[in-house]
Amino acid sequence: MATLKQTTQPGAVLTTVRVGPGLRVELLRLVVVGLTLATAAIHASLGGVMFMLNAAGYTMFAAAMTLPGPFARIRWLVRLGLLGFTSATIGGWVLFGARFDLAYIDKALEVGLIGVLLVELWRIDGGPIEVIRRLRWLAGRVGATFVARAGR
């Protein structure tokens, strides 16, 4: 079983996250980036401002998933953003989207993307409880920054 060590906050003790056999971190990330770029290409092929902006958003998420160094520490946040973006895209299509063959293919890719992101959330990020803990820590840091700046 492979082990991935990451920190949840600066100065914190390293958190060990176990990745099950056969599910390598690189493979999961490759699948996420591939599905993200595939749906970006479909949206870009449709033309129009809304579709081009959606394609740009997916492309930026794919790039953020591959950035090394300090950006790798916030990859969990990128995963959450991509999960929300993909869910919002599917929701928008359900409410307002055209029903044609390519749209159904794209939605299948997006549902697959959500599935792989959820696997990553469980396997790499430690599950929803760990992600909520990180979000609470992040909100506390942002709140403390605003309080400190307001007190100047």
Tab-separated table of N, CA and C in Angstrom:
chain	number	residue	atom	x	y	z
A	1	MET	N	0.849	-1.173	0.000
A	1	MET	CA	0.000	0.000	0.000
A	1	MET	C	0.890	1.229	0.000
A	2	ALA	N	0.662	2.141	-0.919
A	2	ALA	CA	1.437	3.362	-1.008
A	2	ALA	C	0.984	4.337	0.063
A	3	THR	N	1.890	5.204	0.473
A	3	THR	CA	1.563	6.211	1.477
A	3	THR	C	1.915	7.567	0.934
A	4	LEU	N	1.017	8.501	1.100
A	4	LEU	CA	1.228	9.874	0.675
A	4	LEU	C	1.206	10.725	1.926
A	5	LYS	N	2.252	11.511	2.137
A	5	LYS	CA	2.284	12.372	3.310
A	5	LYS	C	2.020	13.802	2.867
A	6	GLN	N	1.141	14.460	3.601
A	6	GLN	CA	0.807	15.837	3.287
A	6	GLN	C	0.475	16.556	4.576
A	7	THR	N	0.490	17.875	4.539
A	7	THR	CA	0.138	18.650	5.717
A	7	THR	C	-1.190	19.326	5.491
A	8	THR	N	-1.925	19.527	6.567
A	8	THR	CA	-3.199	20.222	6.464
A	8	THR	C	-3.040	21.698	6.761
A	9	GLN	N	-1.962	22.081	7.412
A	9	GLN	CA	-1.726	23.480	7.726
A	9	GLN	C	-0.241	23.675	7.975
A	10	PRO	N	0.239	24.913	7.799
A	10	PRO	CA	1.659	25.155	8.039
A	10	PRO	C	2.015	24.869	9.496
A	11	GLY	N	3.123	24.211	9.711
A	11	GLY	CA	3.584	23.914	11.054
A	11	GLY	C	2.873	22.745	11.710
A	12	ALA	N	1.969	22.108	11.011
A	12	ALA	CA	1.215	20.997	11.589
A	12	ALA	C	1.994	19.705	11.423
A	13	VAL	N	1.605	18.720	12.179
A	13	VAL	CA	2.193	17.395	12.066
A	13	VAL	C	1.745	16.796	10.737
A	14	LEU	N	2.626	16.053	10.096
A	14	LEU	CA	2.286	15.434	8.822
A	14	LEU	C	1.124	14.469	8.984
A	15	THR	N	0.204	14.538	8.047
A	15	THR	CA	-0.924	13.620	8.013
A	15	THR	C	-0.600	12.529	7.009
A	16	THR	N	-0.777	11.288	7.379
A	16	THR	CA	-0.519	10.182	6.474
A	16	THR	C	-1.834	9.737	5.870
A	17	VAL	N	-1.893	9.727	4.562
A	17	VAL	CA	-3.076	9.277	3.848
A	17	VAL	C	-2.686	8.032	3.082
A	18	ARG	N	-3.420	6.967	3.264
A	18	ARG	CA	-3.117	5.716	2.583
A	18	ARG	C	-3.909	5.612	1.289
A	19	VAL	N	-3.205	5.267	0.245
A	19	VAL	CA	-3.832	5.069	-1.058
A	19	VAL	C	-3.835	3.574	-1.316
A	20	GLY	N	-5.007	3.016	-1.548
A	20	GLY	CA	-5.163	1.574	-1.687
A	20	GLY	C	-4.368	0.994	-2.840
A	21	PRO	N	-4.111	-0.301	-2.793
A	21	PRO	CA	-3.375	-0.957	-3.863
A	21	PRO	C	-4.127	-0.855	-5.186
A	22	GLY	N	-3.417	-0.582	-6.235
A	22	GLY	CA	-4.024	-0.492	-7.550
A	22	GLY	C	-4.563	0.896	-7.872
A	23	LEU	N	-4.688	1.762	-6.889
A	23	LEU	CA	-5.175	3.118	-7.130
A	23	LEU	C	-4.044	4.094	-6.840
A	24	ARG	N	-3.183	4.249	-7.779
A	24	ARG	CA	-2.053	5.148	-7.598
A	24	ARG	C	-2.490	6.579	-7.761
A	25	VAL	N	-1.855	7.461	-7.025
A	25	VAL	CA	-2.196	8.879	-7.047
A	25	VAL	C	-2.037	9.436	-8.452
A	26	GLU	N	-0.975	9.060	-9.126
A	26	GLU	CA	-0.723	9.586	-10.464
A	26	GLU	C	-1.803	9.145	-11.451
A	27	LEU	N	-2.264	7.915	-11.321
A	27	LEU	CA	-3.301	7.413	-12.219
A	27	LEU	C	-4.612	8.155	-11.996
A	28	LEU	N	-4.979	8.355	-10.743
A	28	LEU	CA	-6.208	9.104	-10.453
A	28	LEU	C	-6.124	10.521	-11.007
A	29	ARG	N	-4.994	11.161	-10.796
A	29	ARG	CA	-4.826	12.530	-11.291
A	29	ARG	C	-4.858	12.573	-12.810
A	30	LEU	N	-4.263	11.581	-13.463
A	30	LEU	CA	-4.272	11.506	-14.918
A	30	LEU	C	-5.699	11.362	-15.441
A	31	VAL	N	-6.507	10.539	-14.797
A	31	VAL	CA	-7.907	10.356	-15.201
A	31	VAL	C	-8.683	11.657	-15.009
A	32	VAL	N	-8.475	12.326	-13.880
A	32	VAL	CA	-9.167	13.602	-13.628
A	32	VAL	C	-8.798	14.629	-14.697
A	33	VAL	N	-7.513	14.767	-14.967
A	33	VAL	CA	-7.071	15.752	-15.964
A	33	VAL	C	-7.586	15.378	-17.350
A	34	GLY	N	-7.551	14.105	-17.703
A	34	GLY	CA	-8.050	13.668	-19.010
A	34	GLY	C	-9.538	13.950	-19.183
A	35	LEU	N	-10.344	13.588	-18.187
A	35	LEU	CA	-11.779	13.851	-18.278
A	35	LEU	C	-12.072	15.348	-18.296
A	36	THR	N	-11.311	16.111	-17.533
A	36	THR	CA	-11.504	17.566	-17.498
A	36	THR	C	-11.179	18.189	-18.844
A	37	LEU	N	-10.078	17.775	-19.451
A	37	LEU	CA	-9.715	18.326	-20.757
A	37	LEU	C	-10.665	17.858	-21.854
A	38	ALA	N	-11.184	16.635	-21.742
A	38	ALA	CA	-12.144	16.146	-22.736
A	38	ALA	C	-13.424	16.968	-22.701
A	39	THR	N	-13.926	17.239	-21.514
A	39	THR	CA	-15.145	18.044	-21.437
A	39	THR	C	-14.869	19.491	-21.814
A	40	ALA	N	-13.656	19.982	-21.547
A	40	ALA	CA	-13.289	21.332	-21.993
A	40	ALA	C	-13.284	21.405	-23.518
A	41	ALA	N	-12.755	20.380	-24.168
A	41	ALA	CA	-12.721	20.354	-25.630
A	41	ALA	C	-14.132	20.321	-26.211
A	42	ILE	N	-15.019	19.563	-25.587
A	42	ILE	CA	-16.397	19.525	-26.078
A	42	ILE	C	-17.050	20.887	-25.942
A	43	HIS	N	-16.882	21.535	-24.799
A	43	HIS	CA	-17.486	22.846	-24.615
A	43	HIS	C	-16.881	23.872	-25.577
A	44	ALA	N	-15.571	23.785	-25.816
A	44	ALA	CA	-14.931	24.724	-26.742
A	44	ALA	C	-15.430	24.530	-28.171
A	45	SER	N	-15.783	23.294	-28.526
A	45	SER	CA	-16.252	23.027	-29.891
A	45	SER	C	-17.656	23.566	-30.144
A	46	LEU	N	-18.379	23.870	-29.088
A	46	LEU	CA	-19.758	24.336	-29.252
A	46	LEU	C	-19.852	25.820	-29.587
A	47	GLY	N	-18.804	26.586	-29.307
A	47	GLY	CA	-18.824	28.012	-29.602
A	47	GLY	C	-19.729	28.757	-28.639
A	48	GLY	N	-19.779	30.051	-28.783
A	48	GLY	CA	-20.590	30.874	-27.888
A	48	GLY	C	-19.817	31.231	-26.634
A	49	VAL	N	-20.161	32.364	-26.058
A	49	VAL	CA	-19.430	32.882	-24.907
A	49	VAL	C	-19.555	31.952	-23.700
A	50	MET	N	-20.750	31.497	-23.412
A	50	MET	CA	-20.961	30.658	-22.237
A	50	MET	C	-20.143	29.365	-22.336
A	51	PHE	N	-20.149	28.737	-23.490
A	51	PHE	CA	-19.411	27.484	-23.654
A	51	PHE	C	-17.901	27.720	-23.630
A	52	MET	N	-17.454	28.818	-24.205
A	52	MET	CA	-16.019	29.116	-24.193
A	52	MET	C	-15.529	29.416	-22.775
A	53	LEU	N	-16.329	30.137	-21.997
A	53	LEU	CA	-15.953	30.394	-20.611
A	53	LEU	C	-15.937	29.101	-19.802
A	54	ASN	N	-16.882	28.224	-20.067
A	54	ASN	CA	-16.915	26.935	-19.394
A	54	ASN	C	-15.680	26.122	-19.763
A	55	ALA	N	-15.317	26.126	-21.039
A	55	ALA	CA	-14.114	25.409	-21.491
A	55	ALA	C	-12.866	25.998	-20.841
A	56	ALA	N	-12.803	27.326	-20.734
A	56	ALA	CA	-11.655	27.965	-20.081
A	56	ALA	C	-11.585	27.577	-18.607
A	57	GLY	N	-12.728	27.513	-17.948
A	57	GLY	CA	-12.757	27.101	-16.546
A	57	GLY	C	-12.252	25.681	-16.364
A	58	TYR	N	-12.730	24.769	-17.201
A	58	TYR	CA	-12.263	23.378	-17.115
A	58	TYR	C	-10.767	23.289	-17.404
A	59	THR	N	-10.285	24.048	-18.384
A	59	THR	CA	-8.856	24.027	-18.725
A	59	THR	C	-8.018	24.534	-17.559
A	60	MET	N	-8.491	25.583	-16.893
A	60	MET	CA	-7.742	26.120	-15.751
A	60	MET	C	-7.729	25.128	-14.587
A	61	PHE	N	-8.828	24.422	-14.374
A	61	PHE	CA	-8.847	23.399	-13.325
A	61	PHE	C	-7.889	22.263	-13.671
A	62	ALA	N	-7.839	21.867	-14.940
A	62	ALA	CA	-6.921	20.804	-15.350
A	62	ALA	C	-5.473	21.231	-15.111
A	63	ALA	N	-5.161	22.477	-15.446
A	63	ALA	CA	-3.805	22.985	-15.207
A	63	ALA	C	-3.492	23.026	-13.718
A	64	ALA	N	-4.459	23.466	-12.917
A	64	ALA	CA	-4.240	23.543	-11.467
A	64	ALA	C	-4.027	22.166	-10.855
A	65	MET	N	-4.608	21.140	-11.448
A	65	MET	CA	-4.426	19.780	-10.930
A	65	MET	C	-3.023	19.248	-11.201
A	66	THR	N	-2.287	19.871	-12.105
A	66	THR	CA	-0.955	19.372	-12.452
A	66	THR	C	0.175	20.257	-11.938
A	67	LEU	N	-0.132	21.405	-11.356
A	67	LEU	CA	0.923	22.305	-10.901
A	67	LEU	C	1.715	21.682	-9.752
A	68	PRO	N	3.048	21.762	-9.825
A	68	PRO	CA	3.875	21.190	-8.764
A	68	PRO	C	4.158	22.215	-7.665
A	69	GLY	N	4.968	21.808	-6.728
A	69	GLY	CA	5.464	22.704	-5.688
A	69	GLY	C	4.403	23.138	-4.705
A	70	PRO	N	4.396	24.434	-4.372
A	70	PRO	CA	3.473	24.912	-3.340
A	70	PRO	C	2.000	24.740	-3.725
A	71	PHE	N	1.726	24.710	-5.012
A	71	PHE	CA	0.339	24.532	-5.449
A	71	PHE	C	-0.178	23.131	-5.143
A	72	ALA	N	0.717	22.178	-5.041
A	72	ALA	CA	0.305	20.809	-4.737
A	72	ALA	C	-0.306	20.715	-3.344
A	73	ARG	N	0.065	21.626	-2.443
A	73	ARG	CA	-0.495	21.600	-1.087
A	73	ARG	C	-1.972	21.983	-1.060
A	74	ILE	N	-2.426	22.725	-2.065
A	74	ILE	CA	-3.839	23.127	-2.085
A	74	ILE	C	-4.628	22.361	-3.142
A	75	ARG	N	-4.080	21.251	-3.603
A	75	ARG	CA	-4.781	20.458	-4.608
A	75	ARG	C	-6.133	19.965	-4.093
A	76	TRP	N	-6.255	19.756	-2.796
A	76	TRP	CA	-7.540	19.349	-2.227
A	76	TRP	C	-8.597	20.418	-2.468
A	77	LEU	N	-8.183	21.686	-2.413
A	77	LEU	CA	-9.111	22.789	-2.649
A	77	LEU	C	-9.472	22.886	-4.129
A	78	VAL	N	-8.516	22.602	-4.994
A	78	VAL	CA	-8.776	22.564	-6.435
A	78	VAL	C	-9.780	21.459	-6.750
A	79	ARG	N	-9.603	20.302	-6.104
A	79	ARG	CA	-10.552	19.196	-6.297
A	79	ARG	C	-11.967	19.604	-5.893
A	80	LEU	N	-12.098	20.288	-4.761
A	80	LEU	CA	-13.425	20.746	-4.324
A	80	LEU	C	-14.013	21.746	-5.312
A	81	GLY	N	-13.181	22.658	-5.791
A	81	GLY	CA	-13.649	23.633	-6.777
A	81	GLY	C	-14.098	22.966	-8.062
A	82	LEU	N	-13.326	21.998	-8.535
A	82	LEU	CA	-13.684	21.277	-9.756
A	82	LEU	C	-14.953	20.463	-9.553
A	83	LEU	N	-15.113	19.893	-8.379
A	83	LEU	CA	-16.329	19.141	-8.056
A	83	LEU	C	-17.548	20.062	-8.102
A	84	GLY	N	-17.438	21.236	-7.513
A	84	GLY	CA	-18.541	22.202	-7.547
A	84	GLY	C	-18.811	22.738	-8.944
A	85	PHE	N	-17.745	23.032	-9.688
A	85	PHE	CA	-17.879	23.557	-11.048
A	85	PHE	C	-18.572	22.543	-11.951
A	86	THR	N	-18.147	21.285	-11.844
A	86	THR	CA	-18.751	20.235	-12.663
A	86	THR	C	-20.205	20.006	-12.285
A	87	SER	N	-20.493	20.012	-10.992
A	87	SER	CA	-21.878	19.848	-10.541
A	87	SER	C	-22.755	21.000	-11.022
A	88	ALA	N	-22.233	22.213	-10.976
A	88	ALA	CA	-22.992	23.376	-11.455
A	88	ALA	C	-23.219	23.304	-12.965
A	89	THR	N	-22.223	22.820	-13.695
A	89	THR	CA	-22.373	22.667	-15.144
A	89	THR	C	-23.471	21.660	-15.476
A	90	ILE	N	-23.485	20.533	-14.776
A	90	ILE	CA	-24.530	19.536	-15.001
A	90	ILE	C	-25.892	20.104	-14.612
A	91	GLY	N	-25.954	20.802	-13.483
A	91	GLY	CA	-27.208	21.415	-13.057
A	91	GLY	C	-27.728	22.438	-14.054
A	92	GLY	N	-26.833	23.255	-14.602
A	92	GLY	CA	-27.236	24.219	-15.624
A	92	GLY	C	-27.762	23.548	-16.874
A	93	TRP	N	-27.128	22.433	-17.258
A	93	TRP	CA	-27.605	21.705	-18.435
A	93	TRP	C	-28.976	21.098	-18.175
A	94	VAL	N	-29.186	20.550	-16.980
A	94	VAL	CA	-30.482	19.957	-16.652
A	94	VAL	C	-31.574	21.023	-16.742
A	95	LEU	N	-31.290	22.221	-16.260
A	95	LEU	CA	-32.296	23.286	-16.259
A	95	LEU	C	-32.490	23.943	-17.624
A	96	PHE	N	-31.381	24.203	-18.348
A	96	PHE	CA	-31.472	25.029	-19.549
A	96	PHE	C	-30.873	24.425	-20.805
A	97	GLY	N	-30.208	23.298	-20.708
A	97	GLY	CA	-29.412	22.785	-21.815
A	97	GLY	C	-30.200	22.146	-22.929
A	98	ALA	N	-29.563	22.158	-24.092
A	98	ALA	CA	-30.131	21.503	-25.271
A	98	ALA	C	-29.903	20.001	-25.164
A	99	ARG	N	-30.833	19.241	-25.684
A	99	ARG	CA	-30.751	17.783	-25.612
A	99	ARG	C	-30.337	17.230	-26.974
A	100	PHE	N	-29.035	17.031	-27.143
A	100	PHE	CA	-28.520	16.422	-28.368
A	100	PHE	C	-27.427	15.441	-27.974
A	101	ASP	N	-27.016	14.595	-28.913
A	101	ASP	CA	-26.130	13.466	-28.607
A	101	ASP	C	-24.842	13.871	-27.899
A	102	LEU	N	-24.166	14.911	-28.393
A	102	LEU	CA	-22.897	15.324	-27.800
A	102	LEU	C	-23.086	15.794	-26.362
A	103	ALA	N	-24.225	16.397	-26.069
A	103	ALA	CA	-24.493	16.845	-24.698
A	103	ALA	C	-24.568	15.653	-23.753
A	104	TYR	N	-25.184	14.571	-24.177
A	104	TYR	CA	-25.272	13.385	-23.330
A	104	TYR	C	-23.899	12.739	-23.126
A	105	ILE	N	-23.075	12.749	-24.158
A	105	ILE	CA	-21.711	12.231	-24.028
A	105	ILE	C	-20.930	13.078	-23.030
A	106	ASP	N	-21.078	14.394	-23.150
A	106	ASP	CA	-20.384	15.298	-22.243
A	106	ASP	C	-20.852	15.101	-20.806
A	107	LYS	N	-22.139	14.943	-20.605
A	107	LYS	CA	-22.643	14.743	-19.239
A	107	LYS	C	-22.146	13.418	-18.670
A	108	ALA	N	-22.008	12.401	-19.506
A	108	ALA	CA	-21.448	11.129	-19.038
A	108	ALA	C	-19.997	11.327	-18.594
A	109	LEU	N	-19.228	12.105	-19.360
A	109	LEU	CA	-17.852	12.407	-18.967
A	109	LEU	C	-17.822	13.168	-17.648
A	110	GLU	N	-18.732	14.121	-17.496
A	110	GLU	CA	-18.763	14.926	-16.276
A	110	GLU	C	-19.195	14.100	-15.059
A	111	VAL	N	-20.139	13.195	-15.235
A	111	VAL	CA	-20.531	12.310	-14.130
A	111	VAL	C	-19.362	11.397	-13.760
A	112	GLY	N	-18.635	10.903	-14.755
A	112	GLY	CA	-17.434	10.117	-14.489
A	112	GLY	C	-16.385	10.936	-13.753
A	113	LEU	N	-16.236	12.192	-14.143
A	113	LEU	CA	-15.295	13.094	-13.471
A	113	LEU	C	-15.674	13.269	-12.006
A	114	ILE	N	-16.948	13.466	-11.737
A	114	ILE	CA	-17.402	13.601	-10.344
A	114	ILE	C	-17.089	12.328	-9.571
A	115	GLY	N	-17.312	11.181	-10.182
A	115	GLY	CA	-17.002	9.913	-9.522
A	115	GLY	C	-15.536	9.784	-9.160
A	116	VAL	N	-14.659	10.121	-10.094
A	116	VAL	CA	-13.217	10.012	-9.829
A	116	VAL	C	-12.796	11.039	-8.782
A	117	LEU	N	-13.377	12.236	-8.831
A	117	LEU	CA	-13.061	13.246	-7.818
A	117	LEU	C	-13.484	12.783	-6.425
A	118	LEU	N	-14.616	12.114	-6.332
A	118	LEU	CA	-15.055	11.592	-5.035
A	118	LEU	C	-14.126	10.490	-4.539
A	119	VAL	N	-13.631	9.650	-5.461
A	119	VAL	CA	-12.654	8.635	-5.065
A	119	VAL	C	-11.395	9.311	-4.546
A	120	GLU	N	-10.938	10.345	-5.237
A	120	GLU	CA	-9.759	11.078	-4.768
A	120	GLU	C	-10.010	11.719	-3.410
A	121	LEU	N	-11.189	12.269	-3.232
A	121	LEU	CA	-11.519	12.897	-1.958
A	121	LEU	C	-11.398	11.879	-0.821
A	122	TRP	N	-11.870	10.657	-1.061
A	122	TRP	CA	-11.786	9.631	-0.034
A	122	TRP	C	-10.378	9.086	0.109
A	123	ARG	N	-9.738	8.771	-1.005
A	123	ARG	CA	-8.460	8.065	-0.947
A	123	ARG	C	-7.270	8.975	-0.671
A	124	ILE	N	-7.259	10.162	-1.249
A	124	ILE	CA	-6.093	11.037	-1.148
A	124	ILE	C	-6.275	12.093	-0.068
A	125	ASP	N	-7.457	12.678	0.009
A	125	ASP	CA	-7.683	13.782	0.938
A	125	ASP	C	-8.170	13.331	2.306
A	126	GLY	N	-8.435	12.057	2.501
A	126	GLY	CA	-8.818	11.573	3.816
A	126	GLY	C	-10.308	11.552	4.087
A	127	GLY	N	-11.124	11.781	3.077
A	127	GLY	CA	-12.575	11.719	3.250
A	127	GLY	C	-13.183	13.065	3.594
A	128	PRO	N	-14.499	13.112	3.661
A	128	PRO	CA	-15.181	14.393	3.868
A	128	PRO	C	-14.896	15.027	5.227
A	129	ILE	N	-14.660	14.228	6.255
A	129	ILE	CA	-14.388	14.820	7.565
A	129	ILE	C	-13.068	15.578	7.557
A	130	GLU	N	-12.057	15.008	6.934
A	130	GLU	CA	-10.763	15.696	6.824
A	130	GLU	C	-10.889	16.945	5.959
A	131	VAL	N	-11.664	16.876	4.896
A	131	VAL	CA	-11.844	18.044	4.029
A	131	VAL	C	-12.585	19.146	4.785
A	132	ILE	N	-13.591	18.793	5.559
A	132	ILE	CA	-14.310	19.788	6.367
A	132	ILE	C	-13.370	20.402	7.400
A	133	ARG	N	-12.519	19.587	7.993
A	133	ARG	CA	-11.535	20.102	8.949
A	133	ARG	C	-10.608	21.116	8.267
A	134	ARG	N	-10.175	20.817	7.053
A	134	ARG	CA	-9.313	21.747	6.319
A	134	ARG	C	-10.052	23.033	5.966
A	135	LEU	N	-11.322	22.896	5.573
A	135	LEU	CA	-12.113	24.089	5.242
A	135	LEU	C	-12.308	24.973	6.476
A	136	ARG	N	-12.547	24.368	7.620
A	136	ARG	CA	-12.694	25.141	8.856
A	136	ARG	C	-11.399	25.858	9.194
A	137	TRP	N	-10.262	25.160	9.019
A	137	TRP	CA	-8.977	25.786	9.280
A	137	TRP	C	-8.758	26.958	8.329
A	138	LEU	N	-9.077	26.759	7.056
A	138	LEU	CA	-8.909	27.816	6.060
A	138	LEU	C	-9.802	29.010	6.369
A	139	ALA	N	-11.060	28.751	6.741
A	139	ALA	CA	-11.975	29.839	7.090
A	139	ALA	C	-11.467	30.603	8.307
A	140	GLY	N	-10.911	29.895	9.268
A	140	GLY	CA	-10.338	30.558	10.440
A	140	GLY	C	-9.164	31.443	10.082
A	141	ARG	N	-8.317	30.962	9.173
A	141	ARG	CA	-7.169	31.770	8.739
A	141	ARG	C	-7.612	33.017	7.992
A	142	VAL	N	-8.593	32.855	7.094
A	142	VAL	CA	-9.093	34.003	6.333
A	142	VAL	C	-9.767	34.994	7.282
A	143	GLY	N	-10.575	34.489	8.213
A	143	GLY	CA	-11.232	35.362	9.189
A	143	GLY	C	-10.233	36.108	10.051
A	144	ALA	N	-9.194	35.428	10.502
A	144	ALA	CA	-8.171	36.067	11.319
A	144	ALA	C	-7.443	37.150	10.533
A	145	THR	N	-7.234	36.912	9.251
A	145	THR	CA	-6.577	37.919	8.415
A	145	THR	C	-7.441	39.168	8.293
A	146	PHE	N	-8.753	38.990	8.087
A	146	PHE	CA	-9.636	40.143	7.968
A	146	PHE	C	-9.739	40.908	9.283
A	147	VAL	N	-9.786	40.192	10.401
A	147	VAL	CA	-9.858	40.846	11.709
A	147	VAL	C	-8.582	41.635	11.965
A	148	ALA	N	-7.439	41.040	11.616
A	148	ALA	CA	-6.159	41.721	11.830
A	148	ALA	C	-6.057	42.973	10.971
A	149	ARG	N	-6.550	42.905	9.747
A	149	ARG	CA	-6.485	44.079	8.860
A	149	ARG	C	-7.483	45.141	9.271
A	150	ALA	N	-8.623	44.721	9.804
A	150	ALA	CA	-9.634	45.691	10.240
A	150	ALA	C	-9.172	46.437	11.477
A	151	GLY	N	-8.320	45.806	12.276
A	151	GLY	CA	-7.833	46.431	13.510
A	151	GLY	C	-6.731	47.439	13.289
A	152	ARG	N	-6.232	47.579	12.100
A	152	ARG	CA	-5.126	48.521	11.810
A	152	ARG	C	-5.583	49.940	11.823
